[in-house]
mmCIF file of C-alpha atoms in Angstrom:
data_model
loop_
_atom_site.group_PDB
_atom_site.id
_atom_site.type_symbol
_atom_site.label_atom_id
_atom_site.label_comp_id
_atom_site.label_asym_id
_atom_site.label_seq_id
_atom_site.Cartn_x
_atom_site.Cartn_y
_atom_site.Cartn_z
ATOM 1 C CA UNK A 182 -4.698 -19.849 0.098
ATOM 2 C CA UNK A 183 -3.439 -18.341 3.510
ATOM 3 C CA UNK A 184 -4.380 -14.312 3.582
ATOM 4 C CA UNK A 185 -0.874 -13.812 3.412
ATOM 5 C CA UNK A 186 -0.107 -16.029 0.194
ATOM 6 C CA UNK A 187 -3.092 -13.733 -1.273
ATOM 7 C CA UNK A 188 -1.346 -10.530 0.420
ATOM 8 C CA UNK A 189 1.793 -11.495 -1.550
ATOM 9 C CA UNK A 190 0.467 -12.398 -4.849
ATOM 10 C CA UNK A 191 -1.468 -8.665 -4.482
ATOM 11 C CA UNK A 192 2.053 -7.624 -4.158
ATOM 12 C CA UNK A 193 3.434 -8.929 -7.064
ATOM 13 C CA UNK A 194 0.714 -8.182 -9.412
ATOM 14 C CA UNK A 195 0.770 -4.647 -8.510
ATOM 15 C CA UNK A 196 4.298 -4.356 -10.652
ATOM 16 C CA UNK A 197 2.587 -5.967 -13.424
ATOM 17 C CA UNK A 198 -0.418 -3.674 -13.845
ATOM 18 C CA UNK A 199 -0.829 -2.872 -17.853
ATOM 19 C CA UNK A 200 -0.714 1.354 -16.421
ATOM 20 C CA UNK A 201 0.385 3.477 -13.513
ATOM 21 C CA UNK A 202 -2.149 4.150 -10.972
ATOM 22 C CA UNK A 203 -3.001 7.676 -9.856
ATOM 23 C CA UNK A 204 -1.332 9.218 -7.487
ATOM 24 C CA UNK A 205 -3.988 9.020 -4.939
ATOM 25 C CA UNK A 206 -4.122 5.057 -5.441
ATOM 26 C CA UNK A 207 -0.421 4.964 -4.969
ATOM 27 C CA UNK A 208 -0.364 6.736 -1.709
ATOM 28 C CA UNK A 209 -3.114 4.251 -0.701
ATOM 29 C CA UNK A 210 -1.265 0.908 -1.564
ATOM 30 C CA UNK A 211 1.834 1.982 -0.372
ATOM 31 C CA UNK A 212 0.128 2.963 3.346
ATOM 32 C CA UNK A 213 -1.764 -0.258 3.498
ATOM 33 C CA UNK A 214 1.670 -2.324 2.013
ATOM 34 C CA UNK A 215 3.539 -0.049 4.665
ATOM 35 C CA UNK A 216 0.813 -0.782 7.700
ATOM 36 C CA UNK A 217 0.296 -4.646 6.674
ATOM 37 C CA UNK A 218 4.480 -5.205 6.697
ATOM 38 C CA UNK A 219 5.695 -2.484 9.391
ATOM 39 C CA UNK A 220 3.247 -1.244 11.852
ATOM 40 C CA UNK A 221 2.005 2.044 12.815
ATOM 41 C CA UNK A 222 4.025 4.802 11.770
ATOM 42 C CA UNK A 223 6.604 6.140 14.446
ATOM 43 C CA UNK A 224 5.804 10.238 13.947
ATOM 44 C CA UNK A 225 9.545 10.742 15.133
ATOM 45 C CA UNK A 226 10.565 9.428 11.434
ATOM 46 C CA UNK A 227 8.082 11.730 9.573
ATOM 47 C CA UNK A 228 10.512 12.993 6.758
ATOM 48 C CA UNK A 229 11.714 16.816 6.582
ATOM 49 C CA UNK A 230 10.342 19.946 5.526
ATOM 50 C CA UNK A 231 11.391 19.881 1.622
ATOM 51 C CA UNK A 232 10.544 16.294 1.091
ATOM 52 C CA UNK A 233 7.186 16.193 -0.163
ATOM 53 C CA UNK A 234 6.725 13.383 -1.629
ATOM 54 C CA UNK A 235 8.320 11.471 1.446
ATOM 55 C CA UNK A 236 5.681 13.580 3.420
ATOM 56 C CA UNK A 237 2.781 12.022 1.505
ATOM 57 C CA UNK A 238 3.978 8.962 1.767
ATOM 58 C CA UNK A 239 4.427 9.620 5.573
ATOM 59 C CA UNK A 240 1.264 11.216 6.039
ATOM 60 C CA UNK A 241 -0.840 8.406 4.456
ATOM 61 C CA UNK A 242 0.772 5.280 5.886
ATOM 62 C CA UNK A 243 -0.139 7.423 9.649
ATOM 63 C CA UNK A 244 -3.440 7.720 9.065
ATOM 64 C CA UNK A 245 -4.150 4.192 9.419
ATOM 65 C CA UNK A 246 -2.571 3.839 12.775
ATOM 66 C CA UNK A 247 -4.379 1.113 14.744
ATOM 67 C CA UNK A 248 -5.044 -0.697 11.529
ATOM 68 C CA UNK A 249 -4.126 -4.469 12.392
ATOM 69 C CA UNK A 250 -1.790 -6.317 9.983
ATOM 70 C CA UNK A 251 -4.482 -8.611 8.593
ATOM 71 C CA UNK A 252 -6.890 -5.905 8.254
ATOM 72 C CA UNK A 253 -4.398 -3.952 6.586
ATOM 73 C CA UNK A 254 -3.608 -6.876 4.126
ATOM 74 C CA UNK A 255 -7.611 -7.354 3.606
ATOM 75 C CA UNK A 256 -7.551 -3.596 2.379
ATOM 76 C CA UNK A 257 -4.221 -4.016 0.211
ATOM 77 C CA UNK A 258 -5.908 -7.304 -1.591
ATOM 78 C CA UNK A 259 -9.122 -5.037 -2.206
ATOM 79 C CA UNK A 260 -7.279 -2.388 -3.619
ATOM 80 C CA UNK A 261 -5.463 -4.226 -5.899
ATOM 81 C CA UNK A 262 -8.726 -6.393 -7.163
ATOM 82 C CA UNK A 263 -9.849 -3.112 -8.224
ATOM 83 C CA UNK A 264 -6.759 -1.877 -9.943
ATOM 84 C CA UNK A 265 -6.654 -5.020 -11.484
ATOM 85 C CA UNK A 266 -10.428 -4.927 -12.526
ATOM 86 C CA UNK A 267 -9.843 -1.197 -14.053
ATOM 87 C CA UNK A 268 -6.309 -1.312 -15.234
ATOM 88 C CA UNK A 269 -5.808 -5.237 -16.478
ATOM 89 C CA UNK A 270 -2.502 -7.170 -15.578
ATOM 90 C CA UNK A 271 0.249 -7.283 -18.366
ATOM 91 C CA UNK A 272 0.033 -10.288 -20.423
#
């Protein structure tokens, strides 16, 4: 299996996780989903003053400027392993 074929099948079995994640492991799969799929972040898109949570979002995906795709989709795959191994997938 190709790393993206495992990148995408992380993907999917993130919806069907048995819980939610924190909020901290949601900021951290979206940024890695966001850096594996997009890029580096373009800091002239950073959302506005009053949106927080778009902030966050923002904020975390930056941070891991640099980050190549594949490395980025490594990290994803890892993440998800774990939630997996801690949460369980839905039957």
């Amino acid at each position: 299996m190709s790393l993206q074929e495992k990148f995408d099948q992380a993907a999917a079995n993130v919806k069907n996780l048995k819980a939610l994640p924190t909020d901290a492991q949601l900021l951290n799969l979206y940024a890695h989903f966001k850096q594996a799929t997009v890029g580096d972040a373009d800091p002239a898109n950073r959302p506005g003053l009053l949106d927080l949570k778009g902030k966050a979002k923002f904020d975390a995906w930056h941070k891991l400027a640099g980050t190549s795709k594949e490395d980025a989709q490594k990290a994803y795959i890892e993440i998800v392993e774990g939630l997996i191994a801690s949460i369980g997938l839905k039957e």
